[in-house]
XYZ file of N, CA, C and O in Angstrom:
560
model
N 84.109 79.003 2.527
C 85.040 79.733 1.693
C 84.290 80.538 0.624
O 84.385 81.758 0.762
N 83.602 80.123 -0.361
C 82.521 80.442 -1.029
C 81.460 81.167 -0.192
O 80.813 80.649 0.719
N 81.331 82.938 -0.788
C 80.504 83.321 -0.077
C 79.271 83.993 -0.974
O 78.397 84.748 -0.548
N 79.428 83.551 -2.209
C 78.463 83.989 -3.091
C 78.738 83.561 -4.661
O 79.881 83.227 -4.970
N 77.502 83.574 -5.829
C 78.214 83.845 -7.209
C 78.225 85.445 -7.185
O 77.343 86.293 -7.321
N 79.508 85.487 -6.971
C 80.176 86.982 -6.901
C 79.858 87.446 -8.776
O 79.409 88.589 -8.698
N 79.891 87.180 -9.792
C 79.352 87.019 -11.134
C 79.329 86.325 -12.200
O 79.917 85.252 -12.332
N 78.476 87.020 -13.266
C 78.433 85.527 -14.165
C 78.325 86.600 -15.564
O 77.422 87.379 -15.871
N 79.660 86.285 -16.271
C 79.830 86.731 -17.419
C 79.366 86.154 -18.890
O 79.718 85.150 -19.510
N 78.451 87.181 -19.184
C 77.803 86.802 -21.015
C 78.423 87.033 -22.254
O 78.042 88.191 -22.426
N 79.248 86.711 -23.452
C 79.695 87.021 -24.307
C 78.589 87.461 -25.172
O 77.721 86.665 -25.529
N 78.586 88.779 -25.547
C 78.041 89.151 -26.686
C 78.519 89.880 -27.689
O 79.333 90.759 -27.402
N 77.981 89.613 -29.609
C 78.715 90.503 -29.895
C 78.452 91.851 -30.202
O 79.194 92.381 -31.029
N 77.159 92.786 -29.490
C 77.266 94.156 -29.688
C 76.558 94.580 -28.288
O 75.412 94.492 -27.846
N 77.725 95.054 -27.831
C 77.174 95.744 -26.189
C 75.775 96.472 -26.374
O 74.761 96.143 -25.758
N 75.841 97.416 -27.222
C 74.678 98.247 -26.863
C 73.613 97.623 -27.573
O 72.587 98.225 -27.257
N 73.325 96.601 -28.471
C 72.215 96.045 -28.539
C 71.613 95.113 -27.437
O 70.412 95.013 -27.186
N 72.602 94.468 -26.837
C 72.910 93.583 -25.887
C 71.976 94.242 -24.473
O 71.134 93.639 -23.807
N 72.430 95.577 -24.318
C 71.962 96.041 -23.370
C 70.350 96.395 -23.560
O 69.387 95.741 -23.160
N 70.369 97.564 -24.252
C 69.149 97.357 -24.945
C 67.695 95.955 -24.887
O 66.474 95.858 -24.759
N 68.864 95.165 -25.074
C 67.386 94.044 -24.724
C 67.271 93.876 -23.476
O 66.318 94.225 -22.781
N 68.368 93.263 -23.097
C 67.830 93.081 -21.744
C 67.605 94.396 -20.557
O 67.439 94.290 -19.342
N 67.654 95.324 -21.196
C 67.120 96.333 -19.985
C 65.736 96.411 -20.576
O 65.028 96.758 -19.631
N 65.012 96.277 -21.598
C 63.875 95.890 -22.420
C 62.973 94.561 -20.843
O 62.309 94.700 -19.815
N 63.392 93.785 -21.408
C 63.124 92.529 -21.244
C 63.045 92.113 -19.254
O 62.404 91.281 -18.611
N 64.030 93.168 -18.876
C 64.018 92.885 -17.251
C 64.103 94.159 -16.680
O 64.793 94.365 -15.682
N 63.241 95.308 -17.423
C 62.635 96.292 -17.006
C 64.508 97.033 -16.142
O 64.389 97.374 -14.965
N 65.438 97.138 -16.546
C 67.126 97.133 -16.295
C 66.774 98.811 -16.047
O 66.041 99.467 -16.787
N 67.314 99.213 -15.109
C 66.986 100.829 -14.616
C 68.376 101.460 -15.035
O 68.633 102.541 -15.564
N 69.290 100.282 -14.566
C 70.992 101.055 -14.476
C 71.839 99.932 -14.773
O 71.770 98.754 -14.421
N 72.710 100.599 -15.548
C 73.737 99.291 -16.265
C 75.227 100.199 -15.421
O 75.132 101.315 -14.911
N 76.253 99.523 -15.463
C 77.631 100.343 -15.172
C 78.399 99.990 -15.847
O 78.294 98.767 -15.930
N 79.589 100.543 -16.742
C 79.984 100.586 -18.037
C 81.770 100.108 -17.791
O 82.400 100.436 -16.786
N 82.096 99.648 -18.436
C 83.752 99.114 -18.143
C 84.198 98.828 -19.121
O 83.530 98.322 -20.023
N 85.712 99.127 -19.220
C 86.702 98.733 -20.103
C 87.367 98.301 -20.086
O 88.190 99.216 -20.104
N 88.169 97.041 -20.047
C 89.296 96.168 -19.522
C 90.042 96.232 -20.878
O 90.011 95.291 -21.671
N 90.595 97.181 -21.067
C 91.892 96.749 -22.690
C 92.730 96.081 -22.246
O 93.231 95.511 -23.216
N 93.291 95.731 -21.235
C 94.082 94.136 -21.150
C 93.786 92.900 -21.005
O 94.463 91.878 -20.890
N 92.333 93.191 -21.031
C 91.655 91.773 -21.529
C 91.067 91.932 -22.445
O 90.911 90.874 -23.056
N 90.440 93.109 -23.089
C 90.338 93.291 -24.934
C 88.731 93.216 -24.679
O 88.052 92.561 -25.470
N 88.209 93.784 -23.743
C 86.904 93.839 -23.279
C 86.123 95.118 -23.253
O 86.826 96.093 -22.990
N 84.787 95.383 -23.467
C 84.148 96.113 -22.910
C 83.346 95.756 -22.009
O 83.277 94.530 -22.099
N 82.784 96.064 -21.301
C 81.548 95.637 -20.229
C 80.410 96.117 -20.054
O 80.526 97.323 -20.269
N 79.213 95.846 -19.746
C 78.296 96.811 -18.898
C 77.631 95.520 -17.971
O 77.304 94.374 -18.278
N 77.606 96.157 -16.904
C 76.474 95.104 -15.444
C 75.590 95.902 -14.781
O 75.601 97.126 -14.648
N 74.625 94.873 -14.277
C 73.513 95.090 -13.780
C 73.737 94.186 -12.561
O 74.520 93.236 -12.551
N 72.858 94.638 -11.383
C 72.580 93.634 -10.447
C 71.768 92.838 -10.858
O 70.870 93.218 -11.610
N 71.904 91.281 -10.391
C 70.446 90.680 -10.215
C 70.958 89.668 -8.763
O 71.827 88.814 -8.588
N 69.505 90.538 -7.581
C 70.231 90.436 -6.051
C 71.119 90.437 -6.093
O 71.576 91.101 -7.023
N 71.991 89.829 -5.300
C 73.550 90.041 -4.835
C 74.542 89.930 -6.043
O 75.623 90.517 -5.984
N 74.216 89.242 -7.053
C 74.888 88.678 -7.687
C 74.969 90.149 -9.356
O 74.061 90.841 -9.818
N 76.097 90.075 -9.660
C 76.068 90.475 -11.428
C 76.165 89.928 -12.246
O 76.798 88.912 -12.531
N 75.459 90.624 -12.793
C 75.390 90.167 -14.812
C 76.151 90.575 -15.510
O 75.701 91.675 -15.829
N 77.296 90.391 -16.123
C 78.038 91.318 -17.131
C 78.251 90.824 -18.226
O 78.852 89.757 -18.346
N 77.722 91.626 -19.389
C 77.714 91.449 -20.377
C 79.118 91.972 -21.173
O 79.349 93.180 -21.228
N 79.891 91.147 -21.687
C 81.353 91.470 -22.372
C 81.360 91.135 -23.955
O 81.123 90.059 -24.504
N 81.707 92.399 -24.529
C 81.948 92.308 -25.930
C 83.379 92.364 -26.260
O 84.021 93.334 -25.856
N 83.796 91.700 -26.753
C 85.329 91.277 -27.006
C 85.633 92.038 -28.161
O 84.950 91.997 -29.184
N 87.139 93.068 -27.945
C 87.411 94.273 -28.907
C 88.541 93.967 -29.387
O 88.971 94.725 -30.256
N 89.259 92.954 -29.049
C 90.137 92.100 -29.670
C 90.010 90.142 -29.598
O 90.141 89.186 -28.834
N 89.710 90.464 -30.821
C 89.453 88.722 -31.298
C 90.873 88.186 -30.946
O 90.914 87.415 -31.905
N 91.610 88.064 -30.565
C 92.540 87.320 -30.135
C 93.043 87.456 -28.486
O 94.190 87.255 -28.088
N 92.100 87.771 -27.815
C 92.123 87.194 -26.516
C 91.309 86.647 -26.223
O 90.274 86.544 -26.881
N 91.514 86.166 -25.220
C 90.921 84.962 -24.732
C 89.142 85.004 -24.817
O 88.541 84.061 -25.333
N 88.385 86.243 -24.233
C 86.902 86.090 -24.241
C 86.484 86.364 -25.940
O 85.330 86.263 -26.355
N 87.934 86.805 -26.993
C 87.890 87.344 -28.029
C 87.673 86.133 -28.657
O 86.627 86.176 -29.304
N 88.389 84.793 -28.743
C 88.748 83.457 -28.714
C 87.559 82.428 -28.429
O 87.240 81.360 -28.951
N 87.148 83.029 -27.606
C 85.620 81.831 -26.904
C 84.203 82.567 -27.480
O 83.117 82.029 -27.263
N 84.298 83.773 -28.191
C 83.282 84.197 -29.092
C 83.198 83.587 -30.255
O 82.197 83.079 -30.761
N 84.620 83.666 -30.805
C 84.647 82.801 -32.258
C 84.410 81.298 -32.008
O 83.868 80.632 -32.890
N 84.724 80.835 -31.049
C 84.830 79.325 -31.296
C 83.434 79.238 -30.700
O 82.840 78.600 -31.570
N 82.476 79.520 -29.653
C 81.399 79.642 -29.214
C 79.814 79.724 -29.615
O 78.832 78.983 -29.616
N 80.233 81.377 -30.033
C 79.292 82.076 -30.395
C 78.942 83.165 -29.086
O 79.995 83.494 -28.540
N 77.965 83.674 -28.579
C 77.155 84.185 -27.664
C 77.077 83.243 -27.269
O 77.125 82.123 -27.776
N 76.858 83.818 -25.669
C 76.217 83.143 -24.203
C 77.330 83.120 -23.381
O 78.379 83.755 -23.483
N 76.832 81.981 -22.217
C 77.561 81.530 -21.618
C 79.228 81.613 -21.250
O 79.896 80.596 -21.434
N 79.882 82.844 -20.727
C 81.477 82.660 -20.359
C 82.280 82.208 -19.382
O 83.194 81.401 -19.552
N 81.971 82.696 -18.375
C 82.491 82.469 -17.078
C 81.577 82.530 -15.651
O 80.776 83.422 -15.370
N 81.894 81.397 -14.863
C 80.809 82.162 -13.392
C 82.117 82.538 -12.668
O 83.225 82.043 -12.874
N 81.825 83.408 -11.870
C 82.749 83.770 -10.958
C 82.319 83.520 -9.505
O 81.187 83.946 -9.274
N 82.981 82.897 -8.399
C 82.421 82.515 -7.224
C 82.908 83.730 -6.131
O 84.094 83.932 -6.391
N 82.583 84.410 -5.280
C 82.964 85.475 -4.453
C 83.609 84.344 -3.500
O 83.428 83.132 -3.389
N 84.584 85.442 -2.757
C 85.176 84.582 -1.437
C 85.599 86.123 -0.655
O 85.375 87.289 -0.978
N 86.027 85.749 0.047
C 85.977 87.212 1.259
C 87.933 87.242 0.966
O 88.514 88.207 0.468
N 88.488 86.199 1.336
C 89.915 86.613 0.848
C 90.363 85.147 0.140
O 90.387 83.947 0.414
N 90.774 86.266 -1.192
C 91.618 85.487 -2.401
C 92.684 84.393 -1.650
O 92.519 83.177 -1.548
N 93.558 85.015 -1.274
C 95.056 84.443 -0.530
C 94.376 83.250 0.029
O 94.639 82.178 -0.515
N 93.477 83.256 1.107
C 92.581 82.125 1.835
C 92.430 80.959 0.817
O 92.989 79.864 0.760
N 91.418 81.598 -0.030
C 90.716 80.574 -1.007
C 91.603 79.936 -1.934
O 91.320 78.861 -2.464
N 92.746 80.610 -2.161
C 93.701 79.798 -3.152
C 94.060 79.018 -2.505
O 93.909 77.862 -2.900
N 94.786 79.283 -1.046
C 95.673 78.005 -0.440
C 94.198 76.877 0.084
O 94.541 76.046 0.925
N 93.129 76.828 -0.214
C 92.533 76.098 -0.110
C 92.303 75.459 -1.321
O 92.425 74.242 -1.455
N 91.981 76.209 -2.197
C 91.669 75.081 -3.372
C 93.270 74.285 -3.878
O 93.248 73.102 -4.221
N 94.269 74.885 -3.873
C 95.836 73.815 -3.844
C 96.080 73.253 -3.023
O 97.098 72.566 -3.104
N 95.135 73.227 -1.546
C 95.421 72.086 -0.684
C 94.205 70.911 -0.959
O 94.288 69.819 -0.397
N 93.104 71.227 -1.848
C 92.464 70.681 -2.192
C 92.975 70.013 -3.307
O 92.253 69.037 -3.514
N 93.963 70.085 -4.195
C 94.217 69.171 -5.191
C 93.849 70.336 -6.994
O 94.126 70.128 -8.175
N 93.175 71.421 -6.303
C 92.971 72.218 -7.329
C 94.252 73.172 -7.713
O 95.282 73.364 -7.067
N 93.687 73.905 -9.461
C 94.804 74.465 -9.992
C 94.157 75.562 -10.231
O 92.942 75.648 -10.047
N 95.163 76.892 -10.830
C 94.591 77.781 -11.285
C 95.231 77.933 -12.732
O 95.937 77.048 -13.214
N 94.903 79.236 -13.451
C 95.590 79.038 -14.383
C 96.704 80.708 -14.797
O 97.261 81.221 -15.768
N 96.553 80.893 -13.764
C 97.903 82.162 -13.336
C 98.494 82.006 -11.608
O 97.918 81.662 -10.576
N 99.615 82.351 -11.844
C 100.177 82.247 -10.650
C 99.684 83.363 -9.202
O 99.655 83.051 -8.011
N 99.347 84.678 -9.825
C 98.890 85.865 -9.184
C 97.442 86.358 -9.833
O 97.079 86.124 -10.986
N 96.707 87.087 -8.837
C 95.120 87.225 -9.042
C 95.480 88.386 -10.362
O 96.594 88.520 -10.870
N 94.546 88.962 -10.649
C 94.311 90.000 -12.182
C 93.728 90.990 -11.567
O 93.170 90.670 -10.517
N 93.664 92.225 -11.912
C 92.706 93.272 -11.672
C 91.771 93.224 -12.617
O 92.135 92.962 -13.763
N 90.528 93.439 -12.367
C 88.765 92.996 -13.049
C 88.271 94.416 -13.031
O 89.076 95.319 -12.802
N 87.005 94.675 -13.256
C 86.387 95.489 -12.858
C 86.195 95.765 -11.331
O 86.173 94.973 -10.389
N 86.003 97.713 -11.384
C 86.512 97.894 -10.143
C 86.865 97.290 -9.000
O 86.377 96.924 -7.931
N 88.647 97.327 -10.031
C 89.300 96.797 -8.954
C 89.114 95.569 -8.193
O 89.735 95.302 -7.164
N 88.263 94.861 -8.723
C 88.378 93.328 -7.941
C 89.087 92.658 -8.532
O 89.282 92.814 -9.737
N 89.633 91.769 -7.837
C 90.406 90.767 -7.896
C 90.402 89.158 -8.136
O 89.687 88.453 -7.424
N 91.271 88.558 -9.220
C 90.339 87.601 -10.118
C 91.453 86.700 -9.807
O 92.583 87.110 -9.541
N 90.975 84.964 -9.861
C 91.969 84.463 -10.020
C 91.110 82.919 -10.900
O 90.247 82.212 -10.379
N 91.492 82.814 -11.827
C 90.779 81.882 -13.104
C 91.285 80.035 -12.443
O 92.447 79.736 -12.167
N 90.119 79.090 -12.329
C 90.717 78.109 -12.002
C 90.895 76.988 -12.905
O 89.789 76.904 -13.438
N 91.439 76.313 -13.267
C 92.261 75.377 -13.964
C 90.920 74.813 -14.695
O 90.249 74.156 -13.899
N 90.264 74.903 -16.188
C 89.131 74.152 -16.562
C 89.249 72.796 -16.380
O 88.315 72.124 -15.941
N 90.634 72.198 -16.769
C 90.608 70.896 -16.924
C 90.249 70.143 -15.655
O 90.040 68.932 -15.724
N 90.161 70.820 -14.445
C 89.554 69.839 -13.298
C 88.467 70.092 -12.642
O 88.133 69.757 -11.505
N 87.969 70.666 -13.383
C 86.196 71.487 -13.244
C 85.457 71.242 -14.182
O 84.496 71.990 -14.362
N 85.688 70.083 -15.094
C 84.539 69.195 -16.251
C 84.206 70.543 -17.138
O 83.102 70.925 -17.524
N 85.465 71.131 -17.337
C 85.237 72.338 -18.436
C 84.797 73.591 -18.720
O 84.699 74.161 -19.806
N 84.405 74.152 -17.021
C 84.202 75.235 -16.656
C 84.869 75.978 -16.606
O 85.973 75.746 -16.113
N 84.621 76.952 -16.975
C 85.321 78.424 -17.181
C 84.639 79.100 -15.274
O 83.548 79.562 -14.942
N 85.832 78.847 -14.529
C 85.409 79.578 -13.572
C 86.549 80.500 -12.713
O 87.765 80.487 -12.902
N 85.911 81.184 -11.860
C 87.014 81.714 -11.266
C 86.765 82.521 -10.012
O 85.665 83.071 -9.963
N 87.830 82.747 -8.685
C 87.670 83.220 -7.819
C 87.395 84.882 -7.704
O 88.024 85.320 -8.667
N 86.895 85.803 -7.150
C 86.922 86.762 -6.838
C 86.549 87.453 -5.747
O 85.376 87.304 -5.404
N 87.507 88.460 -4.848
C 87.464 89.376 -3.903
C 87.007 90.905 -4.426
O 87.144 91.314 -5.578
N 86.479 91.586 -3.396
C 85.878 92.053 -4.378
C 85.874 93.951 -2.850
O 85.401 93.984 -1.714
N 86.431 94.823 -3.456
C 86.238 95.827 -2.370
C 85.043 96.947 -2.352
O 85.008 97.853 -3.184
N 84.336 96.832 -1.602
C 83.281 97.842 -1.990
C 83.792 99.097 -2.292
O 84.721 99.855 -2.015
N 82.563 98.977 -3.135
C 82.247 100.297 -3.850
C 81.155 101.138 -3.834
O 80.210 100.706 -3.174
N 80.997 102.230 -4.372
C 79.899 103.219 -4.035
C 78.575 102.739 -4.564
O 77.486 102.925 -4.020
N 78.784 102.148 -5.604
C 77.593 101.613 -6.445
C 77.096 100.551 -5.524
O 75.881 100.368 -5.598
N 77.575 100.004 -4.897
C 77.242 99.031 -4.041
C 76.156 99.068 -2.802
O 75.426 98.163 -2.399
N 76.305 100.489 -2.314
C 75.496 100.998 -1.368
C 73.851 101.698 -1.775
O 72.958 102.073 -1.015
N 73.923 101.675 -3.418
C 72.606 102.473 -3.767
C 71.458 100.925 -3.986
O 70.271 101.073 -4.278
């Protein structure tokens, strides 16, 4: 079911310093830039192999990644696990005994598709499913 860490989200609080280092630090050629205002986010990612890095600065303190900055600090937000189809992987993890914590997936960055799973039965992980449709950036 699991066909990758589809990504793994960093809270920071100033994108472009944020970027700055680590394109410093891991020699970063190309970042790709995003805005989620219904999750009160900015973004920028990088590949590392298959997998992304996205770094999210929270533009409203009262959502949720806005919420886990203050109480937090930096680092660590969410991993996200890839699966080939959402619909699949849900009726597997609720026939597994698992929860999520919305009834219907979210739109993410381009256009993928998110579905957050229940922390309380994942020892406090912030995790979540994602499908994901290629894109152009994908092919360079």
């Amino acid at each position: 079911m699991l066909t990758r860490v589809h990504h793994i989200n960093l809270l920071v609080r100033d994108l472009d310093a944020a970027v700055a280092r680590y394109r410093a630090a891991f020699a970063i050629a190309r970042f790709e830039f995003g805005d989620l205002p219904e999750r009160g986010v900015r973004t920028a990612r990088f590949r590392a192999g298959e997998s992304w890095i996205v770094l999210v600065q929270p533009t409203d303190p009262d959502s949720v990644p806005g919420q886990q900055l203050a109480a937090h600090g930096e680092g660590l937000f969410l991993l996200s696990l890839g699966v080939d189809s959402l619909a699949s992987a849900r009726e597997t993890v609720l026939a597994g005994g698992g929860a999520f914590t919305q009834d219907k997936p979210r739109t993410g960055l381009e256009g993928w598709q998110v579905l957050d799973l229940d922390p309380a039965l994942f020892s406090g992980a912030l995790l979540q499913l994602t499908e994901e449709k290629p894109t152009d950036f994908d092919s360079e």
